[in-house]
Short mmCIF file of C-alpha atoms in Angstrom, two decimals:
data_model
loop_
_atom_site.label_atom_id
_atom_site.label_comp_id
_atom_site.label_asym_id
_atom_site.label_seq_id
_atom_site.Cartn_x
_atom_site.Cartn_y
_atom_site.Cartn_z
CA ARG V 1 1.67 3.27 8.87
CA LYS V 2 0.49 3.01 7.78
CA ASN V 3 1.36 0.62 7.25
CA LYS V 4 -0.48 3.29 7.50
CA SER V 5 -6.12 -4.53 1.45
CA GLN V 6 -4.04 -5.62 -1.35
CA SER V 7 -3.17 -8.86 -3.10
CA ASP V 8 -2.40 -9.44 0.43
CA GLN V 9 -3.31 -6.25 2.27
CA SER V 10 0.00 -6.45 4.02
CA LYS V 11 1.59 -6.24 0.57
CA ALA V 12 0.10 -2.79 0.34
CA ASP V 13 1.33 -1.85 3.77
CA THR V 14 4.88 -2.98 3.06
CA SER V 15 5.20 -1.52 -0.41
CA SER V 16 7.47 1.48 -0.90
CA GLU V 17 9.09 3.84 -3.38
CA GLN V 18 12.78 4.53 -3.20
CA VAL V 19 14.56 7.58 -4.52
CA ASN V 20 15.23 7.65 -8.26
CA GLY V 21 18.97 7.69 -8.80
CA GLN V 22 21.49 8.98 -6.29
CA SER V 23 19.99 11.85 -4.32
CA ASP V 24 21.60 13.67 -1.41
CA GLU V 25 18.81 12.63 0.89
CA PRO V 26 18.33 8.99 1.89
CA GLU V 27 16.06 6.60 0.07
CA GLU V 28 14.61 5.24 3.30
CA VAL V 29 12.62 8.45 3.85
CA ASP V 30 10.80 8.21 0.54
CA ALA V 31 10.15 4.57 1.38
CA VAL V 32 7.46 5.71 3.79
CA ALA V 33 6.00 8.30 1.40
CA GLY V 34 3.78 5.74 -0.33
CA GLY V 35 3.83 4.24 -3.79
CA SER V 36 5.30 1.23 -5.55
CA LYS V 37 8.87 0.26 -6.37
CA ASP V 38 10.39 2.31 -9.13
CA GLY V 39 12.58 0.97 -11.89
CA SER V 40 15.95 1.98 -10.47
CA SER V 41 16.40 -0.76 -7.92
CA ALA V 42 14.31 -3.26 -9.84
CA ALA V 43 16.63 -2.92 -12.83
CA ALA V 44 19.66 -3.30 -10.60
CA GLU V 45 18.19 -6.39 -9.02
CA ASP V 46 17.34 -7.93 -12.37
CA GLY V 47 20.83 -7.17 -13.61
CA ALA V 48 22.40 -8.78 -10.57
CA GLY V 49 20.33 -11.90 -11.02
CA ALA V 50 21.30 -12.18 -14.66
CA GLY V 51 24.89 -11.47 -13.76
CA ASP V 52 25.08 -14.34 -11.33
CA GLY V 53 23.91 -16.73 -14.01
CA THR V 54 26.13 -15.26 -16.71
CA GLY V 55 29.20 -15.32 -14.50
CA ASP V 56 28.76 -18.89 -13.42
CA GLY V 57 27.97 -19.97 -16.95
CA GLY V 58 31.06 -18.17 -18.28
CA GLU V 59 33.34 -19.97 -15.89
CA ALA V 60 31.82 -23.30 -16.79
CA ALA V 61 32.27 -22.67 -20.51
CA GLY V 62 35.92 -21.76 -20.00
CA THR V 63 36.82 -24.91 -18.09
CA SER V 64 34.56 -27.63 -19.42
CA GLY V 65 36.28 -28.44 -22.73
CA SER V 66 33.28 -27.12 -24.64
CA GLY V 67 35.36 -26.55 -27.77
CA PHE V 68 35.77 -22.76 -27.33
CA PRO V 69 39.42 -21.60 -27.01
CA MET V 70 40.34 -19.73 -23.82
CA ASN V 71 40.71 -16.04 -24.66
CA THR V 72 42.38 -13.89 -21.99
CA ASP V 73 40.72 -10.69 -23.27
CA ALA V 74 37.34 -12.40 -23.10
CA VAL V 75 38.08 -13.64 -19.57
CA ASP V 76 39.14 -10.13 -18.48
CA MET V 77 35.99 -8.68 -19.98
CA LEU V 78 33.90 -11.33 -18.26
CA MET V 79 35.55 -10.58 -14.92
CA ASN V 80 34.85 -6.87 -15.43
CA VAL V 81 31.21 -7.64 -16.21
CA ARG V 82 30.96 -9.78 -13.08
CA ASP V 83 32.53 -6.99 -11.02
CA VAL V 84 30.01 -4.45 -12.35
CA LEU V 85 27.13 -6.82 -11.70
CA GLU V 86 28.31 -7.51 -8.16
CA ARG V 87 28.43 -3.78 -7.53
CA LEU V 88 24.94 -3.45 -8.99
CA LYS V 89 23.77 -6.17 -6.64
CA LEU V 90 25.27 -4.36 -3.64
CA SER V 91 23.79 -1.08 -4.90
CA SER V 92 20.34 -2.60 -5.13
CA ARG V 93 20.60 -3.73 -1.52
CA VAL V 94 21.44 -0.18 -0.47
CA LEU V 95 18.68 1.41 -2.57
CA LYS V 96 15.93 -1.04 -1.61
CA PRO V 97 14.08 -0.19 1.59
CA ALA V 98 14.71 -2.78 4.30
CA LYS V 99 11.87 -5.24 4.87
CA THR V 100 13.56 -7.07 7.77
CA PRO V 101 15.75 -6.05 10.75
CA GLU V 102 18.59 -8.08 9.20
CA GLU V 103 18.44 -6.01 6.01
CA ALA V 104 18.22 -2.81 8.05
CA LEU V 105 21.47 -3.58 9.89
CA HIS V 106 23.32 -3.22 6.54
CA LYS V 107 21.88 0.21 5.73
CA SER V 108 23.31 3.60 6.71
CA PHE V 109 20.02 5.52 7.23
CA LYS V 110 21.55 8.95 6.56
CA PHE V 111 18.38 10.85 7.40
CA TRP V 112 17.26 8.84 10.43
CA SER V 113 20.78 8.94 11.91
CA THR V 114 20.23 12.70 12.34
CA GLN V 115 16.94 12.20 14.21
CA PRO V 116 16.22 11.36 17.88
CA VAL V 117 15.47 7.67 17.28
CA PRO V 118 17.36 4.62 18.59
CA ARG V 119 20.01 2.94 16.42
CA MET V 120 19.11 -0.42 14.89
CA ASP V 121 21.70 -2.23 17.03
CA GLU V 122 20.89 -0.36 20.26
CA LYS V 123 20.00 -2.44 23.34
CA ILE V 124 17.39 -0.52 25.33
CA GLU V 125 16.39 -1.03 28.95
CA THR V 126 15.13 2.47 29.80
CA ASN V 127 11.73 4.07 29.08
CA GLU V 128 12.34 7.77 28.51
CA PRO V 129 12.76 10.62 26.00
CA ILE V 130 15.94 10.61 23.89
CA GLU V 131 16.20 14.42 23.86
CA GLN V 132 14.87 16.75 26.53
CA ASP V 133 12.01 19.14 25.71
CA LYS V 134 13.12 22.36 24.05
CA GLU V 135 12.42 25.91 25.11
CA GLN V 136 10.31 27.92 22.66
CA SER V 137 13.36 30.04 21.83
CA GLU V 138 15.32 26.91 20.80
CA ILE V 139 12.76 25.89 18.16
CA ARG V 140 13.10 27.12 14.59
CA GLN V 141 10.45 29.80 14.01
CA GLU V 142 10.32 29.83 10.20
CA PRO V 143 9.37 26.92 7.90
CA TYR V 144 12.10 24.77 6.38
CA ALA V 145 13.20 25.67 2.84
CA LEU V 146 11.67 23.63 0.02
CA PRO V 147 13.36 22.97 -3.35
CA ASP V 148 12.86 25.71 -5.93
CA GLY V 149 9.40 25.70 -7.46
CA PHE V 150 7.57 24.36 -4.38
CA THR V 151 5.74 26.11 -1.56
CA TRP V 152 4.12 25.16 1.76
CA ASP V 153 0.34 25.18 2.10
CA THR V 154 -1.55 24.49 5.30
CA MET V 155 -4.61 22.55 4.17
CA ASN V 156 -8.17 23.52 5.09
CA LEU V 157 -9.98 20.16 5.12
CA ASP V 158 -13.31 21.88 5.77
CA ASP V 159 -13.04 23.25 2.22
CA PRO V 160 -14.51 20.52 -0.04
CA LEU V 161 -12.14 21.45 -2.88
CA GLN V 162 -9.01 21.11 -0.73
CA LEU V 163 -10.32 17.89 0.80
CA LYS V 164 -10.85 16.54 -2.72
CA GLU V 165 -7.28 17.56 -3.64
CA LEU V 166 -5.91 15.57 -0.69
CA TYR V 167 -8.12 12.61 -1.58
CA THR V 168 -6.81 12.68 -5.17
CA LEU V 169 -3.15 12.92 -4.10
CA LEU V 170 -3.50 9.91 -1.79
CA ASN V 171 -5.69 7.97 -4.21
CA GLU V 172 -3.12 8.29 -7.00
CA ASN V 173 0.15 8.20 -5.05
CA TYR V 174 -0.26 6.57 -1.63
CA VAL V 175 0.44 2.98 -0.55
CA GLU V 176 -0.06 0.26 -3.15
CA ASP V 177 1.00 -3.37 -3.38
CA ASP V 178 4.27 -4.51 -4.94
CA ASP V 179 2.52 -5.63 -8.13
CA ALA V 180 0.69 -2.29 -8.58
CA MET V 181 -2.70 -4.03 -8.60
CA PHE V 182 -4.31 -2.35 -5.55
CA ARG V 183 -4.03 1.06 -3.90
CA PHE V 184 -5.57 2.42 -0.70
CA ASP V 185 -8.62 4.58 -1.40
CA TYR V 186 -9.14 6.72 1.70
CA GLN V 187 -12.51 8.41 1.19
CA PRO V 188 -12.85 12.19 1.83
CA GLU V 189 -15.19 11.65 4.80
CA PHE V 190 -12.76 9.12 6.25
CA LEU V 191 -9.89 11.61 5.93
CA GLN V 192 -11.87 14.22 7.86
CA TRP V 193 -12.58 11.67 10.60
CA ALA V 194 -8.93 10.56 10.72
CA LEU V 195 -7.45 14.07 10.66
CA GLN V 196 -9.93 16.07 12.76
CA PRO V 197 -10.25 14.33 16.14
CA PRO V 198 -10.65 16.39 19.33
CA GLY V 199 -7.73 18.81 19.67
CA TRP V 200 -6.74 18.69 15.98
CA LYS V 201 -4.81 21.63 14.56
CA ARG V 202 -5.08 22.93 11.02
CA ASP V 203 -1.36 23.79 11.14
CA TRP V 204 -0.65 20.04 11.35
CA HIS V 205 -2.24 19.34 7.94
CA CYS V 206 0.89 20.22 6.05
CA GLY V 207 0.81 20.33 2.23
CA VAL V 208 3.33 21.10 -0.51
CA ARG V 209 2.24 22.71 -3.79
CA VAL V 210 3.89 23.49 -7.12
CA VAL V 211 4.28 27.28 -7.28
CA LYS V 212 3.35 27.65 -10.96
CA SER V 213 0.31 25.38 -11.13
CA GLY V 214 -0.80 25.31 -7.49
CA ARG V 215 -1.03 21.52 -7.70
CA LEU V 216 -0.85 19.60 -4.41
CA VAL V 217 2.13 17.21 -4.61
CA GLY V 218 3.02 16.41 -1.00
CA PHE V 219 1.38 16.00 2.40
CA ILE V 220 2.05 14.96 5.99
CA SER V 221 -0.21 15.14 9.05
CA ALA V 222 -0.18 14.94 12.82
CA ILE V 223 -3.03 14.45 15.29
CA PRO V 224 -2.76 14.83 19.08
CA GLY V 225 -3.16 12.03 21.58
CA THR V 226 -1.97 10.57 24.86
CA LEU V 227 -0.09 7.28 24.82
CA ASN V 228 0.71 4.90 27.65
CA VAL V 229 4.18 3.43 27.04
CA HIS V 230 5.23 0.74 29.51
CA LYS V 231 2.89 2.28 32.13
CA LYS V 232 4.16 5.83 31.55
CA GLU V 233 1.66 8.35 30.11
CA GLN V 234 3.06 10.73 27.51
CA ARG V 235 1.46 13.39 25.32
CA MET V 236 2.36 12.64 21.69
CA VAL V 237 1.18 13.07 18.13
CA GLU V 238 0.38 10.37 15.60
CA ILE V 239 2.10 11.03 12.26
CA ASN V 240 0.24 9.75 9.21
CA PHE V 241 -0.42 10.16 5.48
CA LEU V 242 3.13 11.07 4.47
CA CYS V 243 2.78 11.15 0.71
CA VAL V 244 4.87 12.56 -2.16
CA HIS V 245 3.70 12.56 -5.78
CA LYS V 246 5.23 9.63 -7.68
CA LYS V 247 6.96 11.84 -10.23
CA LEU V 248 8.69 13.87 -7.51
CA ARG V 249 10.20 11.09 -5.42
CA SER V 250 13.73 12.24 -6.34
CA LYS V 251 13.13 15.83 -5.16
CA ARG V 252 13.87 14.98 -1.51
CA LEU V 253 10.53 16.36 -0.32
CA ALA V 254 9.85 13.64 2.26
CA PRO V 255 12.71 14.55 4.64
CA VAL V 256 11.65 18.21 4.53
CA LEU V 257 8.02 17.23 5.24
CA ILE V 258 9.14 15.22 8.29
CA ARG V 259 11.32 18.06 9.59
CA GLU V 260 8.56 20.62 9.03
CA ILE V 261 5.80 18.66 10.81
CA THR V 262 8.25 18.05 13.68
CA ARG V 263 8.91 21.79 13.92
CA ARG V 264 5.20 22.66 13.90
CA VAL V 265 4.41 20.08 16.58
CA ASN V 266 7.40 21.17 18.72
CA LEU V 267 6.07 24.75 18.68
CA THR V 268 3.00 23.50 20.62
CA GLY V 269 5.14 21.86 23.31
CA ILE V 270 4.93 18.25 22.09
CA PHE V 271 8.20 16.45 21.40
CA GLN V 272 7.23 12.78 20.92
CA ALA V 273 5.40 10.97 18.12
CA VAL V 274 4.21 7.52 17.10
CA TYR V 275 4.00 6.24 13.52
CA THR V 276 3.93 3.00 11.55
CA ALA V 277 5.57 1.85 8.32
CA GLY V 278 5.79 -1.28 6.24
CA VAL V 279 9.55 -0.85 5.89
CA VAL V 280 12.16 -1.27 8.63
CA LEU V 281 13.69 1.99 9.88
CA PRO V 282 15.61 2.76 13.09
CA LYS V 283 14.19 1.38 15.34
CA PRO V 284 10.90 -0.54 15.58
CA VAL V 285 9.33 -0.80 19.01
CA SER V 286 7.30 -3.72 17.66
CA SER V 287 6.56 -5.55 14.43
CA CYS V 288 3.06 -6.87 13.72
CA ARG V 289 1.64 -8.98 10.90
CA TYR V 290 -1.62 -8.52 9.00
CA TRP V 291 -4.06 -11.41 8.65
CA HIS V 292 -7.00 -11.49 6.20
CA ARG V 293 -10.38 -13.18 6.38
CA SER V 294 -12.22 -13.60 3.07
CA LEU V 295 -15.87 -12.53 3.20
CA ASN V 296 -16.46 -12.48 -0.57
CA PRO V 297 -13.95 -15.09 -1.82
CA LYS V 298 -15.26 -15.14 -5.40
CA LYS V 299 -14.60 -11.41 -5.89
CA LEU V 300 -11.22 -11.56 -4.12
CA ILE V 301 -10.10 -14.38 -6.42
CA GLU V 302 -11.40 -12.61 -9.54
CA VAL V 303 -9.34 -9.49 -8.79
CA LYS V 304 -6.31 -11.64 -7.79
CA PHE V 305 -6.39 -10.38 -4.21
CA SER V 306 -6.29 -14.05 -3.27
CA TYR V 307 -6.01 -17.33 -5.15
CA LEU V 308 -7.74 -20.68 -5.26
CA SER V 309 -5.91 -23.14 -3.03
CA ARG V 310 -4.62 -26.40 -4.44
CA ASN V 311 -7.34 -28.97 -5.05
CA MET V 312 -10.02 -26.37 -4.28
CA THR V 313 -12.83 -25.35 -6.60
CA MET V 314 -14.54 -21.97 -6.46
CA GLN V 315 -17.69 -23.57 -5.00
CA ARG V 316 -15.76 -25.34 -2.25
CA THR V 317 -13.94 -22.10 -1.43
CA ILE V 318 -17.22 -20.16 -1.21
CA LYS V 319 -18.60 -22.87 1.08
CA LEU V 320 -15.45 -22.81 3.26
CA TYR V 321 -15.81 -19.09 4.00
CA LYS V 322 -19.61 -18.96 4.23
CA LEU V 323 -20.94 -17.29 7.38
CA PRO V 324 -24.36 -17.44 9.08
CA ASP V 325 -26.86 -14.81 8.01
CA GLU V 326 -27.16 -13.16 11.44
CA PRO V 327 -25.03 -12.83 14.60
CA LYS V 328 -25.86 -15.49 17.20
CA THR V 329 -24.80 -13.85 20.48
CA PRO V 330 -27.84 -12.61 22.46
CA GLY V 331 -27.61 -8.84 22.92
CA PHE V 332 -25.15 -8.26 20.03
CA ARG V 333 -26.12 -4.90 18.53
CA LYS V 334 -24.82 -1.64 17.08
CA LEU V 335 -23.32 0.80 19.60
CA ARG V 336 -25.56 3.71 20.64
CA GLU V 337 -24.44 7.07 21.94
CA THR V 338 -25.81 6.20 25.39
CA ASP V 339 -23.45 3.20 25.52
CA LEU V 340 -20.31 5.35 25.32
CA PRO V 341 -19.62 5.75 29.08
CA ALA V 342 -19.87 1.98 29.64
CA VAL V 343 -17.78 1.20 26.55
CA HIS V 344 -15.19 3.76 27.70
CA ARG V 345 -14.82 1.96 31.05
CA LEU V 346 -14.72 -1.44 29.34
CA LEU V 347 -11.99 -0.43 26.89
CA LYS V 348 -9.93 1.47 29.49
CA GLN V 349 -9.81 -1.57 31.76
CA TYR V 350 -8.92 -3.89 28.87
CA LEU V 351 -6.09 -1.71 27.54
CA GLU V 352 -4.35 -1.67 30.94
CA ARG V 353 -2.98 -5.12 30.06
CA PHE V 354 -0.77 -3.86 27.22
CA ASN V 355 2.50 -1.92 26.94
CA LEU V 356 1.67 0.55 24.15
CA THR V 357 -1.87 1.94 24.26
CA PRO V 358 -3.91 5.08 23.63
CA VAL V 359 -5.51 6.94 26.53
CA PHE V 360 -8.93 8.12 25.33
CA ASP V 361 -10.99 10.82 27.04
CA GLU V 362 -14.78 11.03 26.63
CA ALA V 363 -14.65 13.29 23.57
CA GLU V 364 -12.13 10.99 21.86
CA MET V 365 -14.27 7.92 22.63
CA ARG V 366 -17.24 9.59 20.98
CA HIS V 367 -15.17 10.61 17.95
CA TRP V 368 -13.41 7.29 17.36
CA PHE V 369 -16.20 4.81 18.19
CA LEU V 370 -19.62 6.33 17.47
CA PRO V 371 -20.67 4.55 14.24
CA GLN V 372 -20.50 6.53 10.99
CA GLU V 373 -21.55 4.81 7.78
CA GLY V 374 -18.62 4.07 5.52
CA ILE V 375 -16.11 5.14 8.18
CA ILE V 376 -16.36 3.35 11.53
CA ASP V 377 -18.61 0.55 12.80
CA CYS V 378 -18.88 -0.48 16.43
CA PHE V 379 -20.97 -3.22 18.04
CA VAL V 380 -21.52 -4.16 21.67
CA VAL V 381 -22.92 -7.14 23.54
CA GLN V 382 -25.47 -6.10 26.15
CA ASP V 383 -26.34 -8.75 28.71
CA PRO V 384 -30.11 -9.36 28.23
CA ALA V 385 -30.60 -9.97 31.95
CA SER V 386 -28.49 -7.26 33.61
CA GLY V 387 -28.29 -4.70 30.79
CA GLU V 388 -24.52 -4.53 31.29
CA ILE V 389 -22.24 -3.91 28.28
CA THR V 390 -19.82 -6.86 28.41
CA ASP V 391 -18.07 -6.95 25.03
CA MET V 392 -17.33 -4.81 21.98
CA VAL V 393 -16.19 -5.16 18.36
CA SER V 394 -15.12 -2.28 16.12
CA TYR V 395 -13.67 -1.90 12.64
CA TYR V 396 -13.04 0.94 10.21
CA THR V 397 -13.67 1.08 6.46
CA LEU V 398 -10.78 1.34 4.01
CA PRO V 399 -11.45 0.31 0.40
CA SER V 400 -8.69 -0.30 -2.11
CA THR V 401 -8.88 0.68 -5.75
CA VAL V 402 -8.47 -2.27 -8.12
CA MET V 403 -6.28 -1.25 -11.03
CA HIS V 404 -6.70 -2.77 -14.50
CA HIS V 405 -9.84 -4.87 -13.93
CA ALA V 406 -12.77 -4.78 -16.33
CA VAL V 407 -15.51 -5.52 -13.78
CA HIS V 408 -14.41 -4.79 -10.21
CA LYS V 409 -13.22 -1.28 -9.37
CA TYR V 410 -12.55 -1.64 -5.64
CA VAL V 411 -12.17 -4.09 -2.77
CA LYS V 412 -14.10 -3.05 0.34
CA ALA V 413 -11.99 -3.91 3.38
CA ALA V 414 -12.85 -3.77 7.08
CA TYR V 415 -9.92 -3.21 9.44
CA SER V 416 -10.15 -4.50 12.99
CA PHE V 417 -9.98 -1.55 15.42
CA TYR V 418 -10.49 -2.24 19.16
CA ASN V 419 -12.24 -5.36 20.44
CA VAL V 420 -12.93 -6.43 24.04
CA SER V 421 -14.17 -9.79 25.32
CA THR V 422 -15.11 -10.20 28.98
CA LYS V 423 -18.11 -12.54 28.79
CA THR V 424 -18.64 -13.62 25.17
CA PRO V 425 -15.83 -16.00 24.06
CA TRP V 426 -13.46 -14.47 21.51
CA LEU V 427 -14.47 -16.87 18.72
CA ASP V 428 -18.18 -16.16 19.16
CA LEU V 429 -17.66 -12.42 19.49
CA MET V 430 -15.42 -12.03 16.46
CA ASN V 431 -17.47 -14.42 14.34
CA ASP V 432 -20.43 -12.12 14.97
CA GLY V 433 -18.17 -9.23 13.98
CA LEU V 434 -17.37 -11.00 10.70
CA ILE V 435 -21.07 -11.61 10.07
CA SER V 436 -21.86 -7.93 10.67
CA ALA V 437 -19.10 -6.91 8.22
CA LYS V 438 -20.33 -9.37 5.59
CA ASN V 439 -23.86 -7.99 5.95
CA LEU V 440 -22.50 -4.46 5.43
CA GLY V 441 -21.00 -5.45 2.09
CA PHE V 442 -17.34 -5.88 3.02
CA ASP V 443 -15.22 -8.20 0.87
CA VAL V 444 -12.43 -8.88 3.37
CA PHE V 445 -11.78 -8.40 7.09
CA ASN V 446 -8.19 -7.51 8.06
CA ALA V 447 -6.62 -7.74 11.51
CA LEU V 448 -3.15 -7.38 12.99
CA ASP V 449 -1.78 -10.06 15.31
CA LEU V 450 -1.68 -7.66 18.28
CA MET V 451 -3.63 -7.53 21.57
CA ASP V 452 -5.61 -10.80 21.93
CA ASN V 453 -6.19 -11.21 18.19
CA LYS V 454 -4.10 -14.38 17.91
CA GLN V 455 -6.80 -16.19 19.87
CA PHE V 456 -9.24 -15.96 16.97
CA LEU V 457 -7.21 -15.48 13.77
CA MET V 458 -6.57 -19.10 12.79
CA PRO V 459 -9.79 -20.63 14.20
CA LEU V 460 -11.90 -18.11 12.25
CA LYS V 461 -10.07 -18.90 8.96
CA PHE V 462 -7.92 -15.80 8.66
CA GLY V 463 -4.95 -16.24 6.35
CA ILE V 464 -1.55 -14.80 7.23
CA GLY V 465 -0.31 -11.83 5.22
CA ASP V 466 3.12 -11.54 3.61
CA GLY V 467 4.54 -8.46 5.30
CA ASN V 468 4.94 -6.71 8.63
CA LEU V 469 3.76 -3.38 9.99
CA GLN V 470 6.40 -1.77 12.19
CA TYR V 471 5.54 0.55 15.09
CA TYR V 472 7.90 3.45 15.85
CA LEU V 473 8.29 6.09 18.54
CA TYR V 474 10.01 9.41 17.79
CA ASN V 475 12.21 10.91 20.51
CA TRP V 476 11.46 8.04 22.88
CA ARG V 477 13.46 4.94 23.72
CA CYS V 478 11.93 1.92 25.40
CA PRO V 479 12.31 -1.87 25.34
CA ASN V 480 10.72 -3.42 22.29
CA MET V 481 7.64 -5.61 22.67
CA GLN V 482 5.92 -8.59 21.11
CA PRO V 483 2.77 -7.94 19.03
CA GLU V 484 0.52 -9.36 21.75
CA ASN V 485 1.73 -6.56 24.06
CA VAL V 486 0.79 -3.81 21.58
CA GLY V 487 -2.62 -2.22 22.20
CA LEU V 488 -2.58 0.61 19.66
CA ILE V 489 -4.16 0.89 16.20
CA LEU V 490 -3.14 3.65 13.78
CA LEU V 491 -5.31 4.30 10.71
#
């Protein structure tokens, strides 16, 4: 998702770890379990690249009159080398997680082909479940078997020690960028907010531990919600924080985690899910792109999150991204608890325009939008004359750890959540949002190109990211949609 702020933040969202070596379970599952590329496919790719050059060079040497005699044994050996390298090249394509739909069409997806998801090449015109709901008696009652030496553990996130364990697992093993320079740093308080909304179930905080040491090495979660898909309301869960310890990526834990969370959710009578990933799996319902707006360009350049443009000095760059000291829209202020009913109506009406949206009740509105320092910020515009709430801006806090830097230890990123403009023009509203984020100490403001966001991204000096975030539905088929028709944000 995730998905689910890197040298481009989208780099972090699209990074992945494939299975080491040839496991029985498919590499594409571990691709969404967080982490960076391992050496197996990188070595194959490097070998293939070198092989192309060696092969071409060998042919040229044999036919160019370079003074070397033609040796049939040498030619045979060279052909064998080329054959091996070609196979390595093909192997690397299979092992590497797909980043585009074109790449995905050439993959077999052994795990996902067993799941109720559409095929990559499927043309869809209906809007309905893939499999019918199961009777309680049809659902497996006991947990799925784990590899020897591992055991299930349902996490208690109200226990500070267990919450810290989850924080550490994600901090050290979750999504990072391809160059291993930045890694998401979900704070413990943020994790509680993300994983304990109204209706949350402890049984859906699903951990895996090493039997001998008790160490937490795997995790997957679900939270309940109602989604509106092409004007059809459906009770679903959001799947998030699938993570397997880096050293155990070849143990095939990720497929078991997915099956187990599915089983636990099914037991409560829910059979659909939504999730996001930076890699392409069968079959995205939409594909969105991250954009990034520098708030502290000097720091971002120093940590190599971004780079000085051609013919630009540091001072000119700082000047380019400088914002006013205070918001300029009259009535722009932090959301108060008493604003929630009006904001609920405002957001509900706005989301009716889109094809994939959440349906929030009052308790969920309070949970997701009432400001909490270091977690979620929400601002409204209240008309000074009428007192009416006309607009809103919200963003959540997700820092990234900076690896291997002497001075800076983290990048503080704001992620655009839900924004509504009915009276204040988008550029004015979101510029005030940027100013508020800058004043709260954020270094960068990230936004996807969904909903109406394209109206303000370029004019407000956002830069396009280098990867996509795919949206997926589990056990539901529907026509795919353009980013501007998506009205859902997953953390």
